[in-house]
């Protein structure tokens, strides 16, 4: 079966190199779904969407925007100068909207599956999660 | 220009020049907006962010196959490192040397033969971390790498023995490549190192059992220097076959990461053959089961490293030119 190692290698290579969408990427696309934003606006919006959990730094943000631009999920829309500072606005492309919808659908199915299974469990007293997690 | 802006611009020099021309003004404006009006110095978080971002940008500039090739090489490297760790732990460290521990020999390290057990347990922990907590895998790998290097000093400063350098050096090389493991790895990549360790554990237990039919002379392991030749060679051979196969398939599918993957693995794979090459350096001898001498091992290590480095640079230049 000489073809077997080749098939396994192809599947293995695909499995090794394909990666799921990370939360910061998902939140950047979500932030842009409402309309174009510049860098600082994106950082603020992502922090709001994550409830303060995710504070993107500019280096990380622009690295993510570079990848999203390469993948044609995001593109630069316009530039303007405010108080002597350059602002470049980014918008969600049609392909980016499709990727965001697909990821949202995947997460929604997972949530529905979890809610259905949790619904069949007896209700217990569950302590509220402390804000910021357990110390 | 404020002092803070000047400091951010100096830090931005870590980025490639063409990237600074494209993004520099925008990034400075964003850093200043995030910092606020009262800050006078970039924060440590800003510094770490800029260092990480500049490295990511330089990797990105190397071409689309670089990151994928590095990630695939890291998976294979960690798989090989953890597979070797399992073999050494179960076929050497947990076996009785058969002659006891005379006063002239280093004493046992608890239930283990030497300090090597700590090294191998650290690598097995890194493999498990890659499977169950991928985002912490890089930290676990870095810890195992540090322990591997530190055991050399620990062996010199303590009465306990340590694994031979021809066993530790390839492990360090594999571990360095394994640091490229991406925390976003998919399921197959995450479980590859643990699977390799499990398969090697089976082999190690088979070799280490006193009644194993795989052992034709001694019923116990004679130690690292006697086992390194065939164990390391087998690991290097398997690593070479796996990487070349994956690179060939990747190239056939028009993906450019395969050449980068092979580039990263040339040196670790070459260092697995130090012992057999050292025997060739010494030439024919009447007792082939004797390990190679120290001088021959050094010659083989230097020669293999230099040769592998030349191949690595050549492949790297080819991969850089062939980026799509």
XYZ file of C-alpha atoms in Angstrom:
459
model
C 0.000 0.000 0.000
C 2.459 2.672 -1.129
C -0.321 5.271 -1.320
C -1.149 4.905 2.390
C 1.817 6.882 3.776
C 1.125 9.621 1.212
C -2.538 9.877 2.200
C -1.681 9.875 5.866
C 0.948 12.546 5.224
C -1.527 14.769 3.347
C -4.110 14.528 6.107
C -1.406 14.971 8.703
C 0.017 18.053 6.998
C -3.456 19.574 6.684
C -4.224 18.750 10.312
C -0.893 20.064 11.550
C -1.026 23.377 9.679
C -4.779 24.255 9.871
C -5.666 26.066 13.104
C -9.012 27.177 14.633
C -9.997 30.894 14.899
C -8.607 32.427 18.073
C -10.679 34.658 20.311
C -8.781 37.911 19.527
C -9.286 37.299 15.799
C -12.966 36.584 16.327
C -13.424 39.753 18.404
C -11.563 41.921 15.872
C -13.888 40.718 13.113
C -16.879 41.210 15.415
C -15.774 44.758 16.221
C -15.520 45.564 12.520
C -18.944 44.071 11.797
C -20.586 47.272 13.037
C -18.463 49.483 10.777
C -14.900 50.592 9.944
C -12.573 51.334 12.855
C -9.020 52.596 13.272
C -6.396 50.940 15.473
C -7.207 52.589 18.782
C -10.914 52.209 18.118
C -10.421 48.483 17.518
C -8.472 48.086 20.761
C -11.229 49.853 22.712
C -14.038 47.915 21.037
C -12.359 44.519 21.559
C -11.853 45.342 25.232
C -15.534 46.264 25.540
C -16.701 43.128 23.718
C -14.560 40.908 25.964
C -15.814 42.569 29.155
C -12.361 43.916 29.931
C -10.660 40.519 29.641
C -8.778 41.162 26.418
C -6.562 44.253 26.239
C -4.878 44.107 22.828
C -1.610 45.957 22.503
C -0.879 47.743 19.214
C 1.906 45.382 18.131
C -0.373 42.379 18.572
C -3.303 44.174 16.919
C -1.385 45.154 13.789
C 0.105 41.671 13.525
C -3.443 40.307 13.548
C -4.577 42.924 11.008
C -1.669 41.942 8.749
C -2.756 38.287 8.834
C -6.403 39.182 8.315
C -5.466 41.398 5.390
C -3.363 38.613 3.861
C -6.382 36.289 4.229
C -8.604 38.995 2.627
C -10.913 39.061 5.657
C -10.134 42.713 6.372
C -8.951 45.618 4.226
C -7.870 49.213 4.752
C -10.683 51.586 3.847
C -9.308 55.123 4.229
C -6.720 57.261 6.004
C -7.026 60.576 7.759
C -4.791 62.830 9.827
C -6.179 63.913 13.190
C -4.125 66.259 15.419
C -1.079 65.486 13.314
C -1.487 61.702 13.828
C -2.204 59.226 11.047
C -5.358 57.126 11.385
C -6.027 54.217 9.041
C -9.516 52.746 9.119
C -10.169 49.044 8.483
C -13.345 47.412 7.312
C -14.694 43.869 7.127
C -14.665 42.375 3.623
C -17.401 40.102 2.268
C -15.082 37.152 2.806
C -14.465 38.330 6.383
C -18.182 38.585 6.999
C -18.610 35.025 5.731
C -15.818 33.747 7.990
C -17.335 35.552 10.977
C -20.793 34.139 10.256
C -19.368 30.620 9.879
C -17.477 30.833 13.177
C -20.515 32.304 14.906
C -22.664 29.437 13.618
C -20.122 26.887 14.797
C -20.025 28.427 18.278
C -23.812 28.716 18.370
C -24.189 24.985 17.628
C -21.728 24.200 20.415
C -23.644 26.428 22.845
C -26.968 24.840 21.882
C -25.534 21.359 22.386
C -24.193 22.318 25.812
C -27.468 23.982 26.852
C -29.470 20.944 25.775
C -27.337 18.606 27.841
C -27.209 20.920 30.822
C -30.996 21.264 30.639
C -31.388 17.546 31.332
C -29.278 17.741 34.488
C -30.915 18.388 37.884
C -30.680 22.027 38.907
C -28.151 22.688 41.695
C -27.121 25.732 43.661
C -24.292 27.133 41.547
C -22.110 29.819 43.185
C -21.762 32.891 40.985
C -18.358 33.217 39.310
C -16.319 35.911 40.994
C -15.443 38.784 38.709
C -11.887 38.306 37.489
C -11.824 34.598 38.395
C -10.718 32.850 41.547
C -7.806 34.633 43.202
C 7.898 65.488 19.199
C 7.456 64.405 22.813
C 10.007 62.253 24.637
C 7.514 59.352 24.740
C 6.971 59.519 20.979
C 10.731 59.557 20.388
C 11.089 56.445 22.585
C 8.352 54.580 20.738
C 9.983 55.461 17.410
C 13.330 54.095 18.645
C 11.662 50.825 19.712
C 9.919 50.562 16.355
C 13.346 50.205 14.718
C 13.100 46.519 15.682
C 10.652 46.186 12.798
C 11.903 45.826 9.202
C 12.413 49.141 7.418
C 9.767 48.565 4.755
C 7.224 47.676 7.416
C 8.050 50.852 9.358
C 7.461 52.890 6.195
C 4.039 51.237 5.759
C 2.855 51.061 9.372
C 5.212 53.127 11.485
C 3.193 56.352 11.761
C -0.010 54.455 12.408
C 1.582 52.321 15.145
C 3.173 55.307 16.892
C -0.171 57.119 16.871
C -1.918 54.067 18.363
C 0.719 53.515 21.056
C 0.463 57.185 22.060
C -3.341 56.990 22.153
C -3.226 53.862 24.353
C -0.514 55.294 26.628
C -2.470 58.433 27.519
C -1.206 61.955 28.221
C 0.634 61.289 31.502
C 2.964 58.473 30.451
C 6.594 59.403 29.736
C 8.108 55.965 29.163
C 6.855 52.938 27.230
C 5.618 50.264 29.620
C 7.212 46.824 29.934
C 4.102 45.424 28.276
C 4.679 47.777 25.328
C 8.303 46.636 25.100
C 7.333 42.958 25.141
C 4.598 43.657 22.587
C 7.035 45.404 20.246
C 9.648 42.661 20.555
C 7.085 39.930 19.871
C 5.494 41.923 17.054
C 8.815 42.613 15.349
C 9.775 38.922 15.479
C 6.370 37.960 14.066
C 6.755 40.499 11.277
C 10.224 39.269 10.342
C 8.900 35.687 10.282
C 5.995 36.834 8.112
C 8.387 38.625 5.764
C 10.262 35.360 5.290
C 7.329 34.048 3.321
C 4.041 32.185 3.925
C 5.744 28.818 4.278
C 8.099 29.869 7.059
C 5.583 29.865 9.921
C 3.890 26.678 8.731
C 7.222 24.959 8.195
C 8.465 26.004 11.626
C 5.287 24.761 13.282
C 5.448 21.398 11.510
C 9.151 21.065 12.347
C 8.373 21.894 15.981
C 5.748 19.141 16.139
C 8.163 16.563 14.719
C 10.983 17.807 16.968
C 8.896 17.580 20.137
C 7.613 14.177 19.044
C 11.189 12.928 18.566
C 12.391 14.502 21.814
C 9.569 12.987 23.853
C 9.938 9.625 22.103
C 13.626 9.563 23.027
C 12.787 10.650 26.563
C 10.437 7.679 26.963
C 13.036 5.218 25.627
C 15.771 6.549 27.911
C 13.509 6.639 30.954
C 12.152 3.121 30.607
C 15.125 1.294 29.081
C 17.992 2.960 30.970
C 16.943 5.001 33.995
C 14.500 2.472 35.438
C 16.647 -0.596 34.738
C 19.211 -2.196 37.004
C 22.764 -1.872 35.609
C 23.413 -5.424 36.790
C 26.660 -4.708 38.589
C 25.256 -2.796 41.527
C 26.726 0.592 42.376
C 30.338 0.149 43.567
C 32.000 3.006 45.401
C 33.976 3.906 42.288
C 30.765 4.538 40.340
C 28.247 7.372 40.835
C 25.424 6.401 43.194
C 21.854 5.968 41.950
C 19.586 9.018 41.967
C 16.753 7.644 44.052
C 15.006 4.914 42.058
C 16.775 6.067 38.888
C 20.247 5.488 37.560
C 21.125 9.138 37.056
C 19.941 12.747 36.899
C 18.785 11.972 33.394
C 15.442 10.845 34.798
C 14.620 14.467 35.658
C 15.398 15.505 32.080
C 13.250 12.780 30.534
C 10.333 13.426 32.868
C 10.484 17.106 31.902
C 10.253 16.225 28.192
C 7.373 13.849 28.775
C 5.652 16.646 30.697
C 6.183 18.950 27.713
C 4.595 16.351 25.431
C 1.571 16.029 27.723
C 1.317 19.824 27.946
C 1.256 20.086 24.150
C -1.742 17.744 24.157
C -3.835 19.052 27.042
C -2.746 22.698 27.336
C -1.277 23.812 23.988
C -0.942 27.435 25.052
C 1.430 26.378 27.828
C 3.362 23.922 25.663
C 6.031 26.462 24.773
C 6.692 27.194 28.457
C 6.856 23.471 29.246
C 9.238 22.937 26.325
C 11.436 25.835 27.414
C 11.521 24.428 30.965
C 12.531 20.995 29.669
C 15.222 22.622 27.540
C 16.607 24.516 30.531
C 16.625 21.349 32.638
C 18.462 19.491 29.852
C 21.185 22.140 29.801
C 21.284 22.465 33.595
C 21.782 18.714 34.123
C 25.320 19.027 32.722
C 26.254 21.426 35.510
C 24.283 19.405 38.039
C 26.239 16.292 37.073
C 29.515 18.135 37.589
C 28.498 19.620 40.928
C 26.862 16.549 42.429
C 27.932 12.943 42.996
C 25.261 11.682 40.605
C 25.738 10.635 37.010
C 24.125 12.296 34.000
C 23.388 11.141 30.438
C 26.186 11.347 27.907
C 26.557 14.586 25.963
C 25.923 12.767 22.699
C 22.470 12.033 24.104
C 21.852 15.505 25.575
C 23.086 17.541 22.619
C 20.526 16.240 20.084
C 17.868 16.697 22.762
C 18.852 20.364 23.092
C 18.763 20.796 19.312
C 15.341 19.119 19.085
C 14.071 21.172 21.999
C 15.204 24.427 20.418
C 13.208 23.645 17.270
C 10.273 22.497 19.416
C 10.036 26.029 20.851
C 8.456 26.973 17.536
C 5.326 25.025 18.496
C 2.307 27.213 17.975
C -0.191 27.331 20.828
C -2.996 27.244 18.267
C -2.090 23.745 17.042
C -4.883 21.479 15.830
C -5.740 18.175 17.445
C -3.349 15.995 15.415
C -0.363 18.287 16.033
C -1.163 18.476 19.750
C -1.320 14.719 20.237
C 1.662 13.757 18.057
C 4.327 14.141 20.795
C 2.312 12.126 23.329
C 1.659 9.432 20.730
C 5.382 9.259 19.947
C 6.154 8.984 23.659
C 3.567 6.216 24.084
C 4.979 4.247 21.146
C 8.517 4.713 22.459
C 7.442 3.668 25.956
C 6.331 0.349 24.487
C 9.700 -0.041 22.787
C 11.556 1.091 25.912
C 9.716 -1.363 28.137
C 10.416 -4.097 25.623
C 14.128 -3.320 25.647
C 14.281 -2.847 29.400
C 12.542 -6.036 30.474
C 15.048 -8.658 31.630
C 13.317 -11.390 29.672
C 12.820 -9.325 26.502
C 13.601 -11.335 23.352
C 14.889 -8.113 21.793
C 18.057 -8.166 23.825
C 20.600 -10.636 22.503
C 23.415 -10.196 25.024
C 22.818 -8.199 28.178
C 19.508 -8.453 29.970
C 19.978 -4.978 31.364
C 20.831 -1.709 29.707
C 24.543 -1.017 29.701
C 23.952 2.691 29.877
C 23.666 5.637 27.544
C 27.018 5.346 25.833
C 26.342 1.765 24.816
C 22.744 2.391 23.761
C 23.177 5.748 22.032
C 24.437 4.370 18.744
C 21.345 2.410 17.738
C 18.711 4.414 19.654
C 19.828 7.841 18.416
C 20.438 6.568 14.886
C 16.945 5.094 14.766
C 15.473 8.374 16.010
C 17.458 10.392 13.470
C 16.447 8.052 10.683
C 12.755 8.182 11.598
C 12.891 11.974 11.895
C 14.585 12.266 8.509
C 12.099 9.956 6.796
C 9.103 11.712 8.364
C 10.295 15.202 7.491
C 11.309 14.349 3.917
C 8.018 12.530 3.309
C 5.987 15.443 4.632
C 8.105 17.923 2.673
C 7.641 15.961 -0.526
C 3.894 15.745 -0.111
C 3.711 19.428 0.843
C 5.692 20.410 -2.237
C 3.529 18.244 -4.488
C 0.505 20.129 -3.201
C 2.152 23.458 -4.025
C 2.775 24.456 -0.406
C 6.078 26.069 0.444
C 6.472 25.132 4.112
C 8.057 21.742 3.469
C 11.478 23.095 2.588
C 11.486 25.305 5.686
C 10.507 22.306 7.817
C 13.446 20.256 6.528
C 15.738 23.255 7.032
C 14.857 23.444 10.716
C 15.354 19.711 11.283
C 18.703 19.151 9.531
C 20.889 19.964 12.544
C 18.884 17.966 15.149
C 18.691 14.962 12.810
C 22.414 15.125 12.028
C 23.348 15.219 15.721
C 21.531 11.907 16.211
C 24.304 10.215 14.234
C 27.269 11.411 16.321
C 28.048 7.969 17.768
C 28.079 5.955 14.517
C 30.047 8.710 12.758
C 32.536 8.749 15.647
C 33.043 5.022 15.161
C 33.806 5.652 11.486
C 36.273 8.350 12.504
C 38.070 5.820 14.722
C 38.099 3.292 11.932
C 37.834 -0.480 12.250
C 38.370 -2.003 15.651
C 38.014 -5.509 17.001
C 35.398 -4.733 19.648
C 32.444 -3.014 17.940
C 30.372 -3.057 21.112
C 32.761 -0.647 22.792
C 31.571 2.965 22.649
C 33.491 5.544 20.632
C 36.230 7.539 22.339
C 35.820 11.115 23.562
C 38.068 12.649 20.894
C 36.252 10.850 18.094
C 32.929 11.995 19.498
C 34.056 15.623 19.532
C 35.328 15.350 15.956
C 32.064 13.770 14.832
C 29.971 16.403 16.644
C 31.885 19.324 15.163
C 31.893 17.814 11.694
C 28.190 16.957 11.726
C 27.231 20.356 13.129
C 29.258 22.247 10.538
C 28.001 20.063 7.708
C 24.422 20.350 8.870
C 24.805 24.125 9.288
C 25.984 24.479 5.685
C 23.021 22.417 4.484
C 20.672 24.446 6.698
C 21.884 27.776 5.325
C 21.670 26.482 1.747
C 18.157 25.144 2.212
C 17.145 28.340 3.999
C 18.344 30.462 1.076
C 16.508 28.196 -1.360
C 13.334 28.325 0.734
C 13.549 32.097 1.012
C 13.878 32.484 -2.745
C 11.084 30.049 -3.503
C 8.449 31.720 -1.287
C 5.049 32.130 -2.938
